[in-house]
Amino acid sequence: MTDETHPLPEENDGVTPSPADIPGYTEVTGPAAFKAQQKAAQESERAAEETALSEKITQLETSLAQGHDQMMRLAADMENLRKRAQREREDAGKYAVSSFARDLLDVADTFGRALQSIPEDLRADERISPLVTGIEATSRALMNCFEKYGIKKLEPMDEPFNPNFHEVMFEAPVPGKQGGIIIQLIEAGYMLHDRLLRPARVGVSKADPTAGAHHNVDTQA
C-alpha cells in the first residue's frame, strides 16, 4: 500500500541527476558569479598583504630595537672616551712638571744644607750676614715657585710614621715615646698635588719591648 502524499522515489536508472534536479539549488552564473570570484580573490590577496605587512613591521621593530641598543652603547663608549681624554689632559697639565720639579729638589736641598752649615755665631757677622740673607731669599723664592705649581714640602716631626709618605732611615729607642713616631727629619719630602715626588727620609722611635709598647705606624694615605 502506498502513501499518495509522499510517493516513493522512482528507482535510479543509472543516470546522475544534474544540479538543477536537486531541490532548492540555484545556479549562480553570469556577472554575479564573476563578482563573487573577484571578491574572494581580493579578500585572499588582502589577507596575504596584511600577513606580509605584519611580518615586515615585526622585522622593522626588531631592527629598530637593535639599532637603538647599538646607538646607546656607542654613546656610552664615546662619553667614557671623552671623560678619559679630559682626565688625561688634566693630568698632563697637573703633572707635566714632575721630572723638572724632581730635578729641582736637589737645588732646594743644597740651599738648606748651605744654611745649616753656617754657624749661628757667624750669621751676625757683617761679612757673612748678606750671604745668609741672599741664600734665604733665594730659597724662599724657590719654595714660592714650587707652591705656584702645586709642589708642597713635607717636614714631618713628632708624627706617626706613614709608609705612603715617609722613608725610615733609622730607628732608635726614645724614653717616654712610643714606637713608630718620627723623631728626626733627615731630608724633606715633596708632593706634587696628590702625587708623591719624594718621600721624607726620617728617623723613628723604636718600641721598648720591655715596656710592652706597640709599634705605632700610620698607614693612611
PDB file of C-alpha atoms in Angstrom:
ATOM      1  CA  MET A   1       0.000   0.000   0.000  1.00  0.00           C
ATOM      2  CA  THR A   2       1.407   3.324  -0.987  1.00  0.00           C
ATOM      3  CA  ASP A   3       1.177   6.782   0.551  1.00  0.00           C
ATOM      4  CA  GLU A   4      -0.161   9.131  -2.084  1.00  0.00           C
ATOM      5  CA  THR A   5       1.028  12.153  -0.041  1.00  0.00           C
ATOM      6  CA  HIS A   6       4.675  11.026  -0.029  1.00  0.00           C
ATOM      7  CA  PRO A   7       5.199   8.862  -3.101  1.00  0.00           C
ATOM      8  CA  LEU A   8       8.203   6.546  -3.126  1.00  0.00           C
ATOM      9  CA  PRO A   9      11.129   7.808  -5.275  1.00  0.00           C
ATOM     10  CA  GLU A  10      11.428   6.169  -8.570  1.00  0.00           C
ATOM     11  CA  GLU A  11      14.244   3.725  -8.995  1.00  0.00           C
ATOM     12  CA  ASN A  12      17.521   5.256 -10.277  1.00  0.00           C
ATOM     13  CA  ASP A  13      18.102   4.133 -13.780  1.00  0.00           C
ATOM     14  CA  GLY A  14      21.849   4.841 -13.523  1.00  0.00           C
ATOM     15  CA  VAL A  15      21.675   8.439 -14.728  1.00  0.00           C
ATOM     16  CA  THR A  16      23.358  11.017 -12.393  1.00  0.00           C
ATOM     17  CA  PRO A  17      20.950  13.830 -11.665  1.00  0.00           C
ATOM     18  CA  SER A  18      22.093  17.309 -12.648  1.00  0.00           C
ATOM     19  CA  PRO A  19      22.380  20.082 -10.009  1.00  0.00           C
ATOM     20  CA  ALA A  20      19.265  21.577 -11.453  1.00  0.00           C
ATOM     21  CA  ASP A  21      17.304  18.457 -10.425  1.00  0.00           C
ATOM     22  CA  ILE A  22      18.280  18.994  -6.713  1.00  0.00           C
ATOM     23  CA  PRO A  23      15.525  20.795  -4.833  1.00  0.00           C
ATOM     24  CA  GLY A  24      16.476  24.292  -3.644  1.00  0.00           C
ATOM     25  CA  TYR A  25      19.635  24.519  -5.822  1.00  0.00           C
ATOM     26  CA  THR A  26      20.181  27.791  -7.606  1.00  0.00           C
ATOM     27  CA  GLU A  27      22.976  28.001 -10.124  1.00  0.00           C
ATOM     28  CA  VAL A  28      24.984  31.271  -9.959  1.00  0.00           C
ATOM     29  CA  THR A  29      26.211  32.265 -13.380  1.00  0.00           C
ATOM     30  CA  GLY A  30      26.980  35.381 -15.298  1.00  0.00           C
ATOM     31  CA  PRO A  31      28.014  38.711 -13.666  1.00  0.00           C
ATOM     32  CA  ALA A  32      27.059  37.602 -10.150  1.00  0.00           C
ATOM     33  CA  ALA A  33      29.452  34.636 -10.269  1.00  0.00           C
ATOM     34  CA  PHE A  34      32.289  36.853 -11.572  1.00  0.00           C
ATOM     35  CA  LYS A  35      31.765  39.388  -8.782  1.00  0.00           C
ATOM     36  CA  ALA A  36      31.811  36.655  -6.136  1.00  0.00           C
ATOM     37  CA  GLN A  37      35.011  35.185  -7.526  1.00  0.00           C
ATOM     38  CA  GLN A  38      36.606  38.654  -7.752  1.00  0.00           C
ATOM     39  CA  LYS A  39      35.627  39.442  -4.173  1.00  0.00           C
ATOM     40  CA  ALA A  40      37.062  36.150  -2.880  1.00  0.00           C
ATOM     41  CA  ALA A  41      40.305  36.774  -4.772  1.00  0.00           C
ATOM     42  CA  GLN A  42      40.551  40.325  -3.360  1.00  0.00           C
ATOM     43  CA  GLU A  43      39.984  39.111   0.192  1.00  0.00           C
ATOM     44  CA  SER A  44      42.654  36.413  -0.220  1.00  0.00           C
ATOM     45  CA  GLU A  45      45.096  38.960  -1.650  1.00  0.00           C
ATOM     46  CA  ARG A  46      44.302  41.423   1.165  1.00  0.00           C
ATOM     47  CA  ALA A  47      44.904  38.747   3.794  1.00  0.00           C
ATOM     48  CA  ALA A  48      48.260  37.860   2.210  1.00  0.00           C
ATOM     49  CA  GLU A  49      49.242  41.560   2.124  1.00  0.00           C
ATOM     50  CA  GLU A  50      48.277  42.016   5.776  1.00  0.00           C
ATOM     51  CA  THR A  51      50.361  38.977   6.780  1.00  0.00           C
ATOM     52  CA  ALA A  52      53.369  40.224   4.810  1.00  0.00           C
ATOM     53  CA  LEU A  53      52.923  43.729   6.278  1.00  0.00           C
ATOM     54  CA  SER A  54      52.750  42.341   9.831  1.00  0.00           C
ATOM     55  CA  GLU A  55      55.951  40.374   9.286  1.00  0.00           C
ATOM     56  CA  LYS A  56      57.656  43.460   7.833  1.00  0.00           C
ATOM     57  CA  ILE A  57      56.591  45.564  10.844  1.00  0.00           C
ATOM     58  CA  THR A  58      57.972  42.926  13.214  1.00  0.00           C
ATOM     59  CA  GLN A  59      61.276  42.909  11.341  1.00  0.00           C
ATOM     60  CA  LEU A  60      61.464  46.703  11.402  1.00  0.00           C
ATOM     61  CA  GLU A  61      60.693  46.825  15.129  1.00  0.00           C
ATOM     62  CA  THR A  62      63.444  44.271  15.820  1.00  0.00           C
ATOM     63  CA  SER A  63      65.913  46.204  13.661  1.00  0.00           C
ATOM     64  CA  LEU A  64      64.944  49.462  15.390  1.00  0.00           C
ATOM     65  CA  ALA A  65      65.474  47.947  18.846  1.00  0.00           C
ATOM     66  CA  GLN A  66      68.873  46.574  17.816  1.00  0.00           C
ATOM     67  CA  GLY A  67      69.855  49.913  16.288  1.00  0.00           C
ATOM     68  CA  HIS A  68      68.782  51.793  19.429  1.00  0.00           C
ATOM     69  CA  ASP A  69      70.784  49.424  21.630  1.00  0.00           C
ATOM     70  CA  GLN A  70      73.870  49.839  19.442  1.00  0.00           C
ATOM     71  CA  MET A  71      73.438  53.625  19.461  1.00  0.00           C
ATOM     72  CA  MET A  72      73.190  53.695  23.267  1.00  0.00           C
ATOM     73  CA  ARG A  73      76.294  51.529  23.598  1.00  0.00           C
ATOM     74  CA  LEU A  74      78.174  53.770  21.178  1.00  0.00           C
ATOM     75  CA  ALA A  75      77.061  56.888  23.063  1.00  0.00           C
ATOM     76  CA  ALA A  76      78.250  55.368  26.357  1.00  0.00           C
ATOM     77  CA  ASP A  77      81.609  54.432  24.812  1.00  0.00           C
ATOM     78  CA  MET A  78      82.033  57.945  23.410  1.00  0.00           C
ATOM     79  CA  GLU A  79      81.191  59.501  26.796  1.00  0.00           C
ATOM     80  CA  ASN A  80      83.729  57.267  28.544  1.00  0.00           C
ATOM     81  CA  LEU A  81      86.312  58.155  25.905  1.00  0.00           C
ATOM     82  CA  ARG A  82      85.593  61.860  26.348  1.00  0.00           C
ATOM     83  CA  LYS A  83      85.935  61.635  30.141  1.00  0.00           C
ATOM     84  CA  ARG A  84      89.163  59.624  29.867  1.00  0.00           C
ATOM     85  CA  ALA A  85      90.639  62.117  27.380  1.00  0.00           C
ATOM     86  CA  GLN A  86      89.639  65.021  29.631  1.00  0.00           C
ATOM     87  CA  ARG A  87      91.182  63.320  32.668  1.00  0.00           C
ATOM     88  CA  GLU A  88      94.385  62.631  30.728  1.00  0.00           C
ATOM     89  CA  ARG A  89      94.559  66.279  29.635  1.00  0.00           C
ATOM     90  CA  GLU A  90      94.068  67.440  33.212  1.00  0.00           C
ATOM     91  CA  ASP A  91      96.713  65.024  34.488  1.00  0.00           C
ATOM     92  CA  ALA A  92      99.098  66.115  31.766  1.00  0.00           C
ATOM     93  CA  GLY A  93      98.631  69.733  32.821  1.00  0.00           C
ATOM     94  CA  LYS A  94      98.973  68.971  36.540  1.00  0.00           C
ATOM     95  CA  TYR A  95     101.915  66.582  36.388  1.00  0.00           C
ATOM     96  CA  ALA A  96     103.797  67.792  33.322  1.00  0.00           C
ATOM     97  CA  VAL A  97     106.432  69.392  35.566  1.00  0.00           C
ATOM     98  CA  SER A  98     107.084  66.186  37.541  1.00  0.00           C
ATOM     99  CA  SER A  99     110.510  65.433  36.057  1.00  0.00           C
ATOM    100  CA  PHE A 100     111.603  69.065  36.113  1.00  0.00           C
ATOM    101  CA  ALA A 101     110.410  69.532  39.694  1.00  0.00           C
ATOM    102  CA  ARG A 102     112.154  66.343  40.816  1.00  0.00           C
ATOM    103  CA  ASP A 103     115.426  67.658  39.381  1.00  0.00           C
ATOM    104  CA  LEU A 104     114.987  70.927  41.284  1.00  0.00           C
ATOM    105  CA  LEU A 105     114.660  69.154  44.618  1.00  0.00           C
ATOM    106  CA  ASP A 106     118.426  68.797  44.789  1.00  0.00           C
ATOM    107  CA  VAL A 107     118.704  72.564  44.369  1.00  0.00           C
ATOM    108  CA  ALA A 108     116.302  73.108  47.263  1.00  0.00           C
ATOM    109  CA  ASP A 109     118.280  70.619  49.375  1.00  0.00           C
ATOM    110  CA  THR A 110     121.511  72.445  48.547  1.00  0.00           C
ATOM    111  CA  PHE A 111     120.112  75.738  49.816  1.00  0.00           C
ATOM    112  CA  GLY A 112     119.010  74.034  53.014  1.00  0.00           C
ATOM    113  CA  ARG A 113     122.399  72.402  53.604  1.00  0.00           C
ATOM    114  CA  ALA A 114     124.151  75.707  52.887  1.00  0.00           C
ATOM    115  CA  LEU A 115     122.145  77.473  55.576  1.00  0.00           C
ATOM    116  CA  GLN A 116     122.659  74.653  58.072  1.00  0.00           C
ATOM    117  CA  SER A 117     126.410  74.725  57.520  1.00  0.00           C
ATOM    118  CA  ILE A 118     126.710  78.352  58.679  1.00  0.00           C
ATOM    119  CA  PRO A 119     127.270  78.514  62.476  1.00  0.00           C
ATOM    120  CA  GLU A 120     124.900  80.736  64.413  1.00  0.00           C
ATOM    121  CA  ASP A 121     127.731  82.865  65.772  1.00  0.00           C
ATOM    122  CA  LEU A 122     128.829  83.773  62.230  1.00  0.00           C
ATOM    123  CA  ARG A 123     125.382  84.764  60.968  1.00  0.00           C
ATOM    124  CA  ALA A 124     125.639  88.098  62.807  1.00  0.00           C
ATOM    125  CA  ASP A 125     128.991  88.837  61.177  1.00  0.00           C
ATOM    126  CA  GLU A 126     128.621  91.722  58.719  1.00  0.00           C
ATOM    127  CA  ARG A 127     130.767  89.840  56.201  1.00  0.00           C
ATOM    128  CA  ILE A 128     128.544  86.722  56.345  1.00  0.00           C
ATOM    129  CA  SER A 129     125.121  88.262  57.007  1.00  0.00           C
ATOM    130  CA  PRO A 130     124.479  89.420  53.379  1.00  0.00           C
ATOM    131  CA  LEU A 131     125.364  85.941  52.119  1.00  0.00           C
ATOM    132  CA  VAL A 132     122.957  84.307  54.559  1.00  0.00           C
ATOM    133  CA  THR A 133     120.233  86.776  53.622  1.00  0.00           C
ATOM    134  CA  GLY A 134     120.780  86.082  49.914  1.00  0.00           C
ATOM    135  CA  ILE A 135     120.627  82.300  50.368  1.00  0.00           C
ATOM    136  CA  GLU A 136     117.463  82.570  52.468  1.00  0.00           C
ATOM    137  CA  ALA A 137     115.816  84.868  49.911  1.00  0.00           C
ATOM    138  CA  THR A 138     116.703  82.531  47.034  1.00  0.00           C
ATOM    139  CA  SER A 139     115.400  79.520  48.963  1.00  0.00           C
ATOM    140  CA  ARG A 140     112.117  81.324  49.685  1.00  0.00           C
ATOM    141  CA  ALA A 141     111.742  82.288  46.030  1.00  0.00           C
ATOM    142  CA  LEU A 142     112.239  78.660  45.023  1.00  0.00           C
ATOM    143  CA  MET A 143     109.638  77.490  47.558  1.00  0.00           C
ATOM    144  CA  ASN A 144     107.172  80.111  46.270  1.00  0.00           C
ATOM    145  CA  CYS A 145     107.739  78.829  42.753  1.00  0.00           C
ATOM    146  CA  PHE A 146     107.137  75.279  43.979  1.00  0.00           C
ATOM    147  CA  GLU A 147     103.852  76.289  45.624  1.00  0.00           C
ATOM    148  CA  LYS A 148     102.725  78.071  42.448  1.00  0.00           C
ATOM    149  CA  TYR A 149     102.887  74.781  40.562  1.00  0.00           C
ATOM    150  CA  GLY A 150     101.370  72.654  43.311  1.00  0.00           C
ATOM    151  CA  ILE A 151     104.597  71.364  44.904  1.00  0.00           C
ATOM    152  CA  LYS A 152     104.355  71.035  48.662  1.00  0.00           C
ATOM    153  CA  LYS A 153     107.182  70.372  51.111  1.00  0.00           C
ATOM    154  CA  LEU A 154     106.833  67.571  53.680  1.00  0.00           C
ATOM    155  CA  GLU A 155     108.605  68.141  57.004  1.00  0.00           C
ATOM    156  CA  PRO A 156     107.013  65.693  59.468  1.00  0.00           C
ATOM    157  CA  MET A 157     108.097  65.771  63.093  1.00  0.00           C
ATOM    158  CA  ASP A 158     106.525  64.034  66.096  1.00  0.00           C
ATOM    159  CA  GLU A 159     104.030  62.392  63.749  1.00  0.00           C
ATOM    160  CA  PRO A 160     103.258  58.684  63.290  1.00  0.00           C
ATOM    161  CA  PHE A 161     105.332  57.092  60.551  1.00  0.00           C
ATOM    162  CA  ASN A 162     103.358  56.727  57.296  1.00  0.00           C
ATOM    163  CA  PRO A 163     104.937  54.441  54.656  1.00  0.00           C
ATOM    164  CA  ASN A 164     102.996  56.251  51.930  1.00  0.00           C
ATOM    165  CA  PHE A 165     104.910  59.479  52.548  1.00  0.00           C
ATOM    166  CA  HIS A 166     107.931  58.623  54.706  1.00  0.00           C
ATOM    167  CA  GLU A 167     111.052  56.506  54.398  1.00  0.00           C
ATOM    168  CA  VAL A 168     112.704  55.168  57.550  1.00  0.00           C
ATOM    169  CA  MET A 169     116.474  55.683  57.685  1.00  0.00           C
ATOM    170  CA  PHE A 170     116.988  54.503  61.264  1.00  0.00           C
ATOM    171  CA  GLU A 171     115.185  53.511  64.447  1.00  0.00           C
ATOM    172  CA  ALA A 172     116.231  54.489  67.947  1.00  0.00           C
ATOM    173  CA  PRO A 173     114.667  53.965  71.371  1.00  0.00           C
ATOM    174  CA  VAL A 174     113.429  57.174  72.974  1.00  0.00           C
ATOM    175  CA  PRO A 175     112.376  57.148  76.644  1.00  0.00           C
ATOM    176  CA  GLY A 176     108.779  58.167  77.133  1.00  0.00           C
ATOM    177  CA  LYS A 177     107.908  57.949  73.416  1.00  0.00           C
ATOM    178  CA  GLN A 178     106.048  55.055  71.885  1.00  0.00           C
ATOM    179  CA  GLY A 179     107.363  53.283  68.818  1.00  0.00           C
ATOM    180  CA  GLY A 180     106.779  54.491  65.263  1.00  0.00           C
ATOM    181  CA  ILE A 181     106.947  58.229  65.969  1.00  0.00           C
ATOM    182  CA  ILE A 182     109.174  60.438  63.794  1.00  0.00           C
ATOM    183  CA  ILE A 183     111.969  61.814  65.957  1.00  0.00           C
ATOM    184  CA  GLN A 184     114.271  63.289  63.317  1.00  0.00           C
ATOM    185  CA  LEU A 185     113.877  64.717  59.802  1.00  0.00           C
ATOM    186  CA  ILE A 186     116.895  63.796  57.689  1.00  0.00           C
ATOM    187  CA  GLU A 187     115.612  65.008  54.327  1.00  0.00           C
ATOM    188  CA  ALA A 188     112.344  66.764  53.493  1.00  0.00           C
ATOM    189  CA  GLY A 189     109.841  65.119  51.178  1.00  0.00           C
ATOM    190  CA  TYR A 190     107.786  66.722  48.424  1.00  0.00           C
ATOM    191  CA  MET A 191     104.293  66.255  46.959  1.00  0.00           C
ATOM    192  CA  LEU A 192     103.076  67.359  43.514  1.00  0.00           C
ATOM    193  CA  HIS A 193      99.358  67.906  44.046  1.00  0.00           C
ATOM    194  CA  ASP A 194      98.288  64.451  45.267  1.00  0.00           C
ATOM    195  CA  ARG A 195     101.330  62.540  43.992  1.00  0.00           C
ATOM    196  CA  LEU A 196     104.496  61.861  45.934  1.00  0.00           C
ATOM    197  CA  LEU A 197     107.606  63.288  44.307  1.00  0.00           C
ATOM    198  CA  ARG A 198     109.957  62.136  47.033  1.00  0.00           C
ATOM    199  CA  PRO A 199     109.312  60.596  50.468  1.00  0.00           C
ATOM    200  CA  ALA A 200     110.540  62.365  53.553  1.00  0.00           C
ATOM    201  CA  ARG A 201     113.537  60.496  54.968  1.00  0.00           C
ATOM    202  CA  VAL A 202     113.152  60.230  58.713  1.00  0.00           C
ATOM    203  CA  GLY A 203     114.285  58.531  61.878  1.00  0.00           C
ATOM    204  CA  VAL A 204     111.632  56.947  64.055  1.00  0.00           C
ATOM    205  CA  SER A 205     111.387  55.885  67.652  1.00  0.00           C
ATOM    206  CA  LYS A 206     111.831  52.222  68.401  1.00  0.00           C
ATOM    207  CA  ALA A 207     109.371  50.449  70.633  1.00  0.00           C
ATOM    208  CA  ASP A 208     110.697  49.322  74.003  1.00  0.00           C
ATOM    209  CA  PRO A 209     109.960  45.571  74.182  1.00  0.00           C
ATOM    210  CA  THR A 210     110.289  45.589  77.987  1.00  0.00           C
ATOM    211  CA  ALA A 211     107.562  48.232  78.299  1.00  0.00           C
ATOM    212  CA  GLY A 212     105.099  46.303  76.131  1.00  0.00           C
ATOM    213  CA  ALA A 213     104.672  49.265  73.765  1.00  0.00           C
ATOM    214  CA  HIS A 214     103.437  48.580  70.276  1.00  0.00           C
ATOM    215  CA  HIS A 215     104.914  49.958  67.104  1.00  0.00           C
ATOM    216  CA  ASN A 216     102.632  52.825  66.022  1.00  0.00           C
ATOM    217  CA  VAL A 217     102.579  53.083  62.256  1.00  0.00           C
ATOM    218  CA  ASP A 218     100.137  55.271  60.325  1.00  0.00           C
ATOM    219  CA  THR A 219      99.177  53.560  57.089  1.00  0.00           C
ATOM    220  CA  GLN A 220      96.552  56.056  55.993  1.00  0.00           C
ATOM    221  CA  ALA A 221      97.312  57.630  52.624  1.00  0.00           C
TER     222      ALA A 221
END
